[in-house]
Short mmCIF file of C-alpha atoms and ligand atoms in Angstrom, two decimals:
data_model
loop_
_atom_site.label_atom_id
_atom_site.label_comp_id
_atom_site.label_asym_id
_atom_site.label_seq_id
_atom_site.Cartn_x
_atom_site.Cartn_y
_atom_site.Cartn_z
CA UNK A 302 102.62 75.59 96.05
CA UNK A 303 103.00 79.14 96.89
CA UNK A 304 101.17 80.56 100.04
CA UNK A 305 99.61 83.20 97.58
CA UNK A 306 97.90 79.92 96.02
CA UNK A 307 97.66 79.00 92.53
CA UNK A 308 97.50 81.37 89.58
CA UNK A 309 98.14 84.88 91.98
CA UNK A 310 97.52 87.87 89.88
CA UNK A 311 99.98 89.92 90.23
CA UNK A 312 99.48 93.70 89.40
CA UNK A 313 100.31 96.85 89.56
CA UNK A 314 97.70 100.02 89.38
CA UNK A 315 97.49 103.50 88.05
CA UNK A 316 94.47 106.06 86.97
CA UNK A 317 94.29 108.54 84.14
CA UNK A 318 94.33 111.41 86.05
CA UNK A 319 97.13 110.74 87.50
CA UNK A 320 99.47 110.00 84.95
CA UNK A 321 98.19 110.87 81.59
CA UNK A 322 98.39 114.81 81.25
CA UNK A 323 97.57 115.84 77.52
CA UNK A 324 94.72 117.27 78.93
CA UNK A 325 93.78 119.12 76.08
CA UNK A 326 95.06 116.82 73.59
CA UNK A 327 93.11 115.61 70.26
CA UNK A 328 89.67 116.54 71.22
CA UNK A 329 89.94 115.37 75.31
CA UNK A 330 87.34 117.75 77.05
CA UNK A 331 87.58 119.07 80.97
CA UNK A 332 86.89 116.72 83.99
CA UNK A 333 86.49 118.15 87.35
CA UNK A 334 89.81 117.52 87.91
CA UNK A 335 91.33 119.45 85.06
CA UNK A 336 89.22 122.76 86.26
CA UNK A 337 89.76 122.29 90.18
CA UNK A 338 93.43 121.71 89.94
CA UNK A 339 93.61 124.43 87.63
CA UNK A 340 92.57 126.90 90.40
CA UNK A 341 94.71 128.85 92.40
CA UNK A 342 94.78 127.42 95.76
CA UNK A 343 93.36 123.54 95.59
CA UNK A 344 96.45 121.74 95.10
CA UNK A 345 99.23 121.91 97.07
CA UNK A 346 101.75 124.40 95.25
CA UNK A 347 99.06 125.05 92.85
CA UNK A 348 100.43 121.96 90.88
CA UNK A 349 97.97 120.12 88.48
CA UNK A 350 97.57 117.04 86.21
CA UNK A 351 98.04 119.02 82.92
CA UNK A 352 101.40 117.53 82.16
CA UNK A 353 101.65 114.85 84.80
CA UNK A 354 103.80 112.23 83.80
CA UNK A 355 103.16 112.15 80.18
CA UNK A 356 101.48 109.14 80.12
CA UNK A 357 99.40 109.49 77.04
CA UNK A 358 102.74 110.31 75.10
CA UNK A 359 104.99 107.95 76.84
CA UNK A 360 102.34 104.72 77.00
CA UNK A 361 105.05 102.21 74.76
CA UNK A 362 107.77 102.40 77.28
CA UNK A 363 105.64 102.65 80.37
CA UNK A 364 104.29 99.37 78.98
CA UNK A 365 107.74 97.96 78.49
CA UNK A 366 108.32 98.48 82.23
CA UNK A 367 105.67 97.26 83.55
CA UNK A 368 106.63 93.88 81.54
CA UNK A 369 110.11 93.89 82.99
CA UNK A 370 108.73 94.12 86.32
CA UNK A 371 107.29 90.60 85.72
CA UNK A 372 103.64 91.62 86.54
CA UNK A 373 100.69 89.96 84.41
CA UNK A 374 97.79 92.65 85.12
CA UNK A 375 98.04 96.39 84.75
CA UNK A 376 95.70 98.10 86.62
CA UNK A 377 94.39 101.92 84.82
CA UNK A 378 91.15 104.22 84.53
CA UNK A 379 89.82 105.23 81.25
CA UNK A 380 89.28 109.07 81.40
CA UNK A 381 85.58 109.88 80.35
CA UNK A 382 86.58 113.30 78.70
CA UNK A 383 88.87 111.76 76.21
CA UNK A 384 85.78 109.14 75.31
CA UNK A 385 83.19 112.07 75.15
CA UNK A 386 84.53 115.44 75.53
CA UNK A 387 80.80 116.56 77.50
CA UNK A 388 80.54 113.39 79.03
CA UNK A 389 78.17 112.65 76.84
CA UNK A 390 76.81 112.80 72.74
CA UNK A 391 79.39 111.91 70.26
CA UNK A 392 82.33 109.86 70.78
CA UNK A 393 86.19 111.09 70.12
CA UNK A 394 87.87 108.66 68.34
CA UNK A 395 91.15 109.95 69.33
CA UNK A 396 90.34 109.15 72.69
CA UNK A 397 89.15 105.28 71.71
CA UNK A 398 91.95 105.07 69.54
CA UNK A 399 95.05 105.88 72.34
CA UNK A 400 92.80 103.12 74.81
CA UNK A 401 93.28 100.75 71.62
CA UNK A 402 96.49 101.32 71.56
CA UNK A 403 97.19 100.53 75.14
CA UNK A 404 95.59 97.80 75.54
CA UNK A 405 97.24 96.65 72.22
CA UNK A 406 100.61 96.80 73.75
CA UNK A 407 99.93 95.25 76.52
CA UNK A 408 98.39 92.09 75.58
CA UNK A 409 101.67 91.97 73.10
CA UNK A 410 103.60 92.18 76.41
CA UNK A 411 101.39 89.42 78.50
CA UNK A 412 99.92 91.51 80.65
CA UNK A 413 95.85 91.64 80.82
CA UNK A 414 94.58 95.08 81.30
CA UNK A 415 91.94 95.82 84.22
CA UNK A 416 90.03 98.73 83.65
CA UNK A 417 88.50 101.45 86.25
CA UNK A 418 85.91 103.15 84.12
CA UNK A 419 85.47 105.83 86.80
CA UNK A 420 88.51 106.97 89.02
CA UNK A 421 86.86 110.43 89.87
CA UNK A 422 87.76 112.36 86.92
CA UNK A 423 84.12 113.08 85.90
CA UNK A 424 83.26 115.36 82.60
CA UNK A 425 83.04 118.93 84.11
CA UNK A 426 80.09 119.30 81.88
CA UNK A 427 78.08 116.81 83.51
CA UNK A 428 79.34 118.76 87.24
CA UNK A 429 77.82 121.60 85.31
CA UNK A 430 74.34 120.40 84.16
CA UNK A 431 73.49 117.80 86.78
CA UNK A 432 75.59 119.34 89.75
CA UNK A 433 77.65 116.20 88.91
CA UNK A 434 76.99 113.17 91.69
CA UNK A 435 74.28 114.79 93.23
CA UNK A 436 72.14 114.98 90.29
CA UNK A 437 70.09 111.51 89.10
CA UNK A 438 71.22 111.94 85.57
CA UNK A 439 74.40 111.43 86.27
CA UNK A 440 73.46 107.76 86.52
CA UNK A 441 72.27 106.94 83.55
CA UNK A 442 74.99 108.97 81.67
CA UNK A 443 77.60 106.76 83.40
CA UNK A 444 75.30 103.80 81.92
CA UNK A 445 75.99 105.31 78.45
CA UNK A 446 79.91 105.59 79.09
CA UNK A 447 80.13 102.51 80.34
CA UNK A 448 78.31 100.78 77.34
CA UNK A 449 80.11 102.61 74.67
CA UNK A 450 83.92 101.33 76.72
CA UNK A 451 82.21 97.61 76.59
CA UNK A 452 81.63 97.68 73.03
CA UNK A 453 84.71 99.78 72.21
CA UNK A 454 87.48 97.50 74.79
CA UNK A 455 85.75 94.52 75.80
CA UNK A 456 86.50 92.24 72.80
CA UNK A 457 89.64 92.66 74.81
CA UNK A 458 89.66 93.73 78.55
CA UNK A 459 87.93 90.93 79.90
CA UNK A 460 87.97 92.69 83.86
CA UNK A 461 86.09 95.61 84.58
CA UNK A 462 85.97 97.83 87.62
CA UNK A 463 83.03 100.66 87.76
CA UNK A 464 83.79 102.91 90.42
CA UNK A 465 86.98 103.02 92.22
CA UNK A 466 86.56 104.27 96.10
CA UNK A 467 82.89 105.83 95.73
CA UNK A 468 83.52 106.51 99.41
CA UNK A 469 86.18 109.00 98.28
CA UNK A 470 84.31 110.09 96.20
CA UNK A 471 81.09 111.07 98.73
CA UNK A 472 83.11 111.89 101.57
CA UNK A 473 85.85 114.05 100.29
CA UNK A 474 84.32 115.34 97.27
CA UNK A 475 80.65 116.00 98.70
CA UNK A 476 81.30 116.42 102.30
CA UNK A 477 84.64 117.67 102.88
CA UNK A 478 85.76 119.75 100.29
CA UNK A 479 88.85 118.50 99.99
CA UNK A 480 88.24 117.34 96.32
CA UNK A 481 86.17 118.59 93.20
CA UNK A 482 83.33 119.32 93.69
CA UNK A 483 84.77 120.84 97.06
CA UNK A 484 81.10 120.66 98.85
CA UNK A 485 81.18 120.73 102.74
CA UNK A 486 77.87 119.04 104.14
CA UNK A 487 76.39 115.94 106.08
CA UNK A 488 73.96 115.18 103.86
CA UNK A 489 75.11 115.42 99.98
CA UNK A 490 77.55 112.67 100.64
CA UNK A 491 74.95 110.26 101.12
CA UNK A 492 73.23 111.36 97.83
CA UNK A 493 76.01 111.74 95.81
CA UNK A 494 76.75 107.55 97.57
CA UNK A 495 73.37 106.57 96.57
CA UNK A 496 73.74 107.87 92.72
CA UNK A 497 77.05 105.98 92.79
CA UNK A 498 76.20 103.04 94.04
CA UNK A 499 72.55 103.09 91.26
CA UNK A 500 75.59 103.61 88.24
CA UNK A 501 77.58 100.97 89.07
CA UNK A 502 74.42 98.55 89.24
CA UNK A 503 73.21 99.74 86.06
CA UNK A 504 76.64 99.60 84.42
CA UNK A 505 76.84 96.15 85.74
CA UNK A 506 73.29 95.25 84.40
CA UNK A 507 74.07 96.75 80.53
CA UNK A 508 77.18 94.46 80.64
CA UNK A 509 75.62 91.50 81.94
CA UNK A 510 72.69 91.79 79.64
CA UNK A 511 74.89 93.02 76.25
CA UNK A 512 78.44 91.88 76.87
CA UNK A 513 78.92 89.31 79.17
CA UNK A 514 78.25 86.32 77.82
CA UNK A 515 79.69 86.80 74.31
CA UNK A 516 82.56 88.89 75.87
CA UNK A 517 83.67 85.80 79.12
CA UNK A 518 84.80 88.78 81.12
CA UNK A 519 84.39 90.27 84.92
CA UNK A 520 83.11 92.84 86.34
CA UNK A 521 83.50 94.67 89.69
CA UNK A 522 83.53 97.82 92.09
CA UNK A 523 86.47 98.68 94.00
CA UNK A 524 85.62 100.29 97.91
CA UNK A 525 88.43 101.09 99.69
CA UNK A 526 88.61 100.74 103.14
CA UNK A 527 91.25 101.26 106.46
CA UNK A 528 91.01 98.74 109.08
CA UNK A 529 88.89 100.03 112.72
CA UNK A 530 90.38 98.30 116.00
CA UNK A 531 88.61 98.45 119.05
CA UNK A 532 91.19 100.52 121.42
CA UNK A 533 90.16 97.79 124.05
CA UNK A 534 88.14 94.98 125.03
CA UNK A 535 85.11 97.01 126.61
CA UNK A 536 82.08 95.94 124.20
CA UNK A 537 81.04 99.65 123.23
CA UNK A 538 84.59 99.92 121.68
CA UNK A 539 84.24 96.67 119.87
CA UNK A 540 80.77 97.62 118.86
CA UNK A 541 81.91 101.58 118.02
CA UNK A 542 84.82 99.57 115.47
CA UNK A 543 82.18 97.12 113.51
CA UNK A 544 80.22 100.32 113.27
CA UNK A 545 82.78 102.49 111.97
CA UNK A 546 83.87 99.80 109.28
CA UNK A 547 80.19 99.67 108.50
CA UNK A 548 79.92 103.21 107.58
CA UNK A 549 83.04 103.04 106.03
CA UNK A 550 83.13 99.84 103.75
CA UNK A 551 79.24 98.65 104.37
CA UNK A 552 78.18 101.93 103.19
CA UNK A 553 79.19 100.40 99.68
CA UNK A 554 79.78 96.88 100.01
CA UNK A 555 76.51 95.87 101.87
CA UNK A 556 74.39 97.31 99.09
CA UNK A 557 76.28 95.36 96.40
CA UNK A 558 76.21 92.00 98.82
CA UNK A 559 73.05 92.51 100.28
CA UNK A 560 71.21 94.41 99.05
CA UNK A 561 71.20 97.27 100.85
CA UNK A 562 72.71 99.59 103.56
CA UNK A 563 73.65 98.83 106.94
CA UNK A 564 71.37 98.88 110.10
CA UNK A 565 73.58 101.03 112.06
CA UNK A 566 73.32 103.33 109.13
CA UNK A 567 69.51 103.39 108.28
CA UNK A 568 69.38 103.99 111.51
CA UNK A 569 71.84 106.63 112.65
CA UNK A 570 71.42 108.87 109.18
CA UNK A 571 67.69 108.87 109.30
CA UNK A 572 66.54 110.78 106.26
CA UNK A 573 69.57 111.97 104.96
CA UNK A 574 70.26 108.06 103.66
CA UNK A 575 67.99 107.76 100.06
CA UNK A 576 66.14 104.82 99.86
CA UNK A 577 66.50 101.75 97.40
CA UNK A 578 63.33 101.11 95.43
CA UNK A 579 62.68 97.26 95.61
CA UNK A 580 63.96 97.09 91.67
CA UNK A 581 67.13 98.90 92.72
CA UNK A 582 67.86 96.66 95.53
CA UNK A 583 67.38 93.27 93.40
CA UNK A 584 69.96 95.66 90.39
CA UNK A 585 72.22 96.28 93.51
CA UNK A 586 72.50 92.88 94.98
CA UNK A 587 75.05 90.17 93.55
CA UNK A 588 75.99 93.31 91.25
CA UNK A 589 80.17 92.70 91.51
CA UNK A 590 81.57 89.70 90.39
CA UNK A 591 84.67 90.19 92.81
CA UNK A 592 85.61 91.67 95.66
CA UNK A 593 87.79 94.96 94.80
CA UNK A 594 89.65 96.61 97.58
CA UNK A 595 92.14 99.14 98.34
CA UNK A 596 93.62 99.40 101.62
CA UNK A 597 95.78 101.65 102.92
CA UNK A 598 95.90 102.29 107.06
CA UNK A 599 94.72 101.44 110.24
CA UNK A 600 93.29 103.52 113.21
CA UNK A 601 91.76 102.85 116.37
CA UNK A 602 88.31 103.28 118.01
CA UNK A 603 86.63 104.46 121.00
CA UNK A 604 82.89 104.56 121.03
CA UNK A 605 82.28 108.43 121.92
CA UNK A 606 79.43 108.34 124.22
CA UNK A 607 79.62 112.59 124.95
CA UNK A 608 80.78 112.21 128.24
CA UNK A 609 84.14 114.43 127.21
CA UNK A 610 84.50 117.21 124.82
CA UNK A 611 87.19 114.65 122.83
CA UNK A 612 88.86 116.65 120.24
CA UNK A 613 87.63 114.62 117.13
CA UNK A 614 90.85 113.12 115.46
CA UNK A 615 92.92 115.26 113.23
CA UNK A 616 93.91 112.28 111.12
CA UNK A 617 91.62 111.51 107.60
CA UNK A 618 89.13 108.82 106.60
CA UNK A 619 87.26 109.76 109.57
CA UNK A 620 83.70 110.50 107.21
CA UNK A 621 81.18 112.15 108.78
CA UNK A 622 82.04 110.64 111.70
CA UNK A 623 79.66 112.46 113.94
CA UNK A 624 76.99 109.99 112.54
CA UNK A 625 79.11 107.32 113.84
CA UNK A 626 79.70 108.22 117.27
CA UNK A 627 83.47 107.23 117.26
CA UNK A 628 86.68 108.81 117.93
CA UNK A 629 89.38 107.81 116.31
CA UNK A 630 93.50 107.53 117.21
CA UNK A 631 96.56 105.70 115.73
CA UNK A 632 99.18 104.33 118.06
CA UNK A 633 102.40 106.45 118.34
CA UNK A 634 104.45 103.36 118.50
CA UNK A 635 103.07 102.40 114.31
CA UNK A 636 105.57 103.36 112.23
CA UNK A 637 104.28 106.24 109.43
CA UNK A 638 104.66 107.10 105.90
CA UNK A 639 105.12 110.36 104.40
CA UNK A 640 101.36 110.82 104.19
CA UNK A 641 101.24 110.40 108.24
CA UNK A 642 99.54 107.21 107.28
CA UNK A 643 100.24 103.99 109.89
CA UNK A 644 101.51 101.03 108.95
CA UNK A 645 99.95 98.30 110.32
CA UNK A 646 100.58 95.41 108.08
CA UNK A 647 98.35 93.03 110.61
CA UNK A 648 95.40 95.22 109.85
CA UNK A 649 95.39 94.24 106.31
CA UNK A 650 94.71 90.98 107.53
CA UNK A 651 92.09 91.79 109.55
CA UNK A 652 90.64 93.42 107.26
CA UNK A 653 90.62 90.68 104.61
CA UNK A 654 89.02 88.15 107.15
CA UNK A 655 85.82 90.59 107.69
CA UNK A 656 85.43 90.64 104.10
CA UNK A 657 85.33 87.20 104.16
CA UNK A 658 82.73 86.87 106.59
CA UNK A 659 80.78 89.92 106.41
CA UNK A 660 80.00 89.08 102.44
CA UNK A 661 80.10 85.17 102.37
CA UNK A 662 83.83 84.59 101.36
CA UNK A 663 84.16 85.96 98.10
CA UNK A 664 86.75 86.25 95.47
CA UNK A 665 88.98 89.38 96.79
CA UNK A 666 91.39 91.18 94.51
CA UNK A 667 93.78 93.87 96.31
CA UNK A 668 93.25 96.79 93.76
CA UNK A 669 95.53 99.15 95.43
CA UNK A 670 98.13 98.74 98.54
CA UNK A 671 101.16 100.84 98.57
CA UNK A 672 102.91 103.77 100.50
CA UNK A 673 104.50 107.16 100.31
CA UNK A 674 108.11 107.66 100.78
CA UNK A 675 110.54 110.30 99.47
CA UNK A 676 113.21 108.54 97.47
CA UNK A 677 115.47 110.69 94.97
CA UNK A 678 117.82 109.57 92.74
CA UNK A 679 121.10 109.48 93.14
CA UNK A 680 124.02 108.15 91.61
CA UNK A 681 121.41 106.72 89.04
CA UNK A 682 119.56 104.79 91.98
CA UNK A 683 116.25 105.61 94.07
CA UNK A 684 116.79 103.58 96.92
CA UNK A 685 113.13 103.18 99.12
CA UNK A 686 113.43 100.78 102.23
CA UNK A 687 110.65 101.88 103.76
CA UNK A 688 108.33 100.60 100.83
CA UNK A 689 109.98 97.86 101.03
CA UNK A 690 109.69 96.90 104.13
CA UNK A 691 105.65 98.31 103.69
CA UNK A 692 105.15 95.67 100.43
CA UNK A 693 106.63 92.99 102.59
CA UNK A 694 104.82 93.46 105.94
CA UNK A 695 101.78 93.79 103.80
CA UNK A 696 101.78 91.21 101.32
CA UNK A 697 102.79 88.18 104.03
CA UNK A 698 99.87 89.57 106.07
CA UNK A 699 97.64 88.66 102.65
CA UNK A 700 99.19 85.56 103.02
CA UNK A 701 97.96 84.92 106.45
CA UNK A 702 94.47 86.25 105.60
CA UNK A 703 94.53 83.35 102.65
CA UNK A 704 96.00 80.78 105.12
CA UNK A 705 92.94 81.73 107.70
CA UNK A 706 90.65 80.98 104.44
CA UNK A 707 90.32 84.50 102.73
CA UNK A 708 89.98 84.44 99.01
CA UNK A 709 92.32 86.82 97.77
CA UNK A 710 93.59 86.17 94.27
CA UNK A 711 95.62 89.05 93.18
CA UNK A 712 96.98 92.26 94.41
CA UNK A 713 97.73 95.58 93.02
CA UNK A 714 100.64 97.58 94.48
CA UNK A 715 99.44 101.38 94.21
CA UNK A 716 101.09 103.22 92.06
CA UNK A 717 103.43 101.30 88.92
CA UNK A 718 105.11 105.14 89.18
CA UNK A 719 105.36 108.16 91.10
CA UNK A 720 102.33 110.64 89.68
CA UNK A 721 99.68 113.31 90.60
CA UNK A 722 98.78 112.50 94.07
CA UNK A 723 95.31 114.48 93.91
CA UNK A 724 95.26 117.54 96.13
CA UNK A 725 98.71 116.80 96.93
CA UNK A 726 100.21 117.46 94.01
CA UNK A 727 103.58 115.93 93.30
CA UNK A 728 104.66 116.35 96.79
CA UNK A 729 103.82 112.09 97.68
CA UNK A 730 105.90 109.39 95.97
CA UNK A 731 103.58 106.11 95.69
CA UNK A 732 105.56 104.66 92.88
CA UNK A 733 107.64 101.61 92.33
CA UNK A 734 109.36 103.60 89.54
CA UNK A 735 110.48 107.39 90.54
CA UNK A 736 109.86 110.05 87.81
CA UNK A 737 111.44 113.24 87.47
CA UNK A 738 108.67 115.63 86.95
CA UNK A 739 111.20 118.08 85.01
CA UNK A 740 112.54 115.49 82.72
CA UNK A 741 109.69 112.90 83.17
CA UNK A 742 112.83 110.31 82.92
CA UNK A 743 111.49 107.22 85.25
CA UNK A 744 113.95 105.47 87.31
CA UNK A 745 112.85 102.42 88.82
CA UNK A 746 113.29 102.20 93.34
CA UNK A 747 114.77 99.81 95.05
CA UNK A 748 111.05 98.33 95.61
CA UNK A 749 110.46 97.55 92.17
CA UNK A 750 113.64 95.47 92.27
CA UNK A 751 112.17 93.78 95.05
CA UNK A 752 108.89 93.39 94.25
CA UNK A 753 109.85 91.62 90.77
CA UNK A 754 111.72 89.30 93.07
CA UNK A 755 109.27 88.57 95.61
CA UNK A 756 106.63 87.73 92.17
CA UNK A 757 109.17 85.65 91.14
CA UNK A 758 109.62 83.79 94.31
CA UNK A 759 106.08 83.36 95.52
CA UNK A 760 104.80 82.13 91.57
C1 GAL B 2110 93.59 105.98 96.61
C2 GAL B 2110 93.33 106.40 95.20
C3 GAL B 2110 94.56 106.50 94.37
C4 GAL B 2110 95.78 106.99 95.11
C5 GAL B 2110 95.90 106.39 96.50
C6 GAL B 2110 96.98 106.98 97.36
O1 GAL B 2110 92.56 106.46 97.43
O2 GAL B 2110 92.45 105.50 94.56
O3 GAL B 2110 94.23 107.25 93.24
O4 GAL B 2110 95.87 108.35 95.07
O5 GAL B 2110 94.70 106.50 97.19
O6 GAL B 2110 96.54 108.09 98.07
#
């Protein structure tokens, strides 16, 4: 038997954003995304999803690779604006119809769609109205756009995520600016958390009371999360990393497990944390039928007791970490993408046993893991070693997390092709398959070679 253990789901993962463009096309209305990248100054070289990699017009063949990779899952978002233009009142049928169509091919090519309902691309008129995640009524409008995809896909898509990386979402959108709605602040992040965490409960709920049991399918969040390692033995370090993975992946996988949010949180955020009414608590708990994670990176900890004015890291997925009381490093011996991410393919694994025991060993599907690398074509070939060596490294440290009694079941390699890497614009390669973003011709790496191989071999 393989050491990935019987019937592996083997994926690969894109969003709508990202790929799609047509973002005007037969009735699709604005997201956040669509106005912010559309601003001077946002996206690096001003460059924006308008176009991406024609996606929407190019869905047959992209489907025809993704079969020849010898994947059985396909991983994509469904972008709200092309379902309801506002977000919201009547539904585009356009917008069902090219999700039909998808999903269509891609049964006819054995592969079973899983479906993000929300990967950040929210209606701009709903950022408008409700001041978008910060506003109550954003959560019952996500209730109604979930509910409409059930009815309209789920005869069909039998695995749903909700949210993908609601941490993202809060920290970069609401308290770093870094992302629409570009807010800087230590407090709307944990608001704009709270209203995220209440839609995908109440999503959850509509399925499980309409859908579920005449529609057999799944239904999930995906939290994304680095791994924290103590920088040493001393106990405030080891205590400073559990913390910082609790306000990291806790912040959104405790409520969903448990019930609510971490100790070291209620505590340390005082009022700026919202509350969970009793109801919402007994909604939240038990609310994902899986374990969805996407992991990227690994840094270091050191509690910061105040002692030294520390120069708080320069490196991301920090949060706010000033509630946290940690500083964080990388080792200059890790090796680094082109994102100045670490690899640390051991941390994965670590990673995958906390899960385990933090949330009573549950069914864990990798929903993104993958790397940037520059890799250009040439001579018709895009040779990339280093995500090679990255998907290797990676994927026999998710077999050692299974062989130490993890439950993973399936794994997503972020991205099936290059595309719009957010406020990076075009600059970051994720993809198995290159694309040209003059020509949009797609030429598949080295790694998708070897990643069709490595399925093969480990089935
Ligand atoms: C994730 C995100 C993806 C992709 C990836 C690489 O946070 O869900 O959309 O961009 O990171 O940065």
């Amino acid at each position: 038997m393989s050491k990935f253990g019987e019937n592996f789901i083997w994926g690969v993962a894109t969003s709508a954003y990202q790929i799609e463009g047509a973002f005007d096309e037969d009735g699709k209305g604005l997201s956040i995304w669509d106005t912010f990248s559309n601003k001077p100054g946002n996206v690096m070289n001003d460059e924006n999803g308008n176009v991406a990699c024609d996606h929407y017009h190019m869905s047959s063949s992209d489907v025809k690779m993704i079969a020849d990779l010898g994947v059985k899952a396909y991983r994509f978002s469904i972008a709200w604006t092309r379902i309801l233009p506002q977000g919201y009142g009547e539904v585009n049928q356009k917008g069902i119809d090219f999700y039909n169509k998808l999903i269509d091919d891609l049964l006819a090519n054995g592969i079973t769609p899983w479906v993000t309902l929300y990967h950040w691309d929210l209606p701009q008129t709903l950022q408008d109205e409700h001041d978008g995640w910060l506003g109550r009524e954003i959560v019952d409008h996500f209730k109604n756009f979930a509910d409409i995809c059930f009815a309209a896909f789920g005869d069909r898509v039998k695995h749903w995520i909700t949210l993908n990386e609601p941490w993202v979402v809060a920290i970069l959108g609401y308290g770093q600016a870094v992302f629409p709605p570009a807010i800087t602040s230590n407090s709307a992040p944990y608001l704009a958390g709270h209203h995220l965490l209440l839609a995908h409960a109440e999503a959850v709920q509509i399925y499980r009371q309409k859908y579920q049991q005449t529609q057999s399918g799944v239904i999930g969040i995906t939290n994304n999360c680095d791994w924290r390692e103590p920088i040493d033995d001393h106990p405030d370090n080891i205590a400073a990393a559990e913390r910082a993975l609790e306000f990291f992946l806790g912040w959104f996988a405790d409520p969903v497990y448990k019930g609510n949010y971490p100790q070291s949180m209620i505590d340390r955020v005082g009022d700026r944390l919202p509350i969970f009414t009793v109801e919402e608590q007994e909604m939240l708990k038990g609310s994902s039928d899986f374990f969805g994670l996407n992991h990227y990176t690994t840094m270091m900890v050191k509690n910061d007791d105040h002692s030294a004015d520390v120069e708080q890291s320069v490196y991301g997925n920090g949060g706010i970490s000033e509630d946290q009381d940690v500083i964080l490093s990388v080792d200059p011996a890790w090796g680094q993408t082109s994102m100045g991410w670490s690899i640390v393919p051991w941390g994965c694994r670590k990673l995958l046993v906390w899960i385990a025991n933090r949330y009573g060993n549950p069914d864990i599907y990798i929903t993104e893991n993958g790397c940037s690398f520059d890799a250009e074509v040439v001579n018709g070939e895009s040779a990339d070693p280093g995500r090679v060596e990255f998907l290797h490294g990676y994927l026999e440290e998710c077999a050692n997390a299974i062989a130490r009694g993890a439950k993973l079941k399936g794994y997503f390699a972020w991205s099936f092709m290059d595309n719009f890497e957010w406020a990076l614009g075009y600059s970051k390669r994720f993809g198995l398959v290159h694309v040209d973003f003059e020509t949009l011709v797609r030429t598949p790496k080295t790694s998708y070679h070897w990643y069709r191989d490595y399925i093969k071999e480990n089935h």
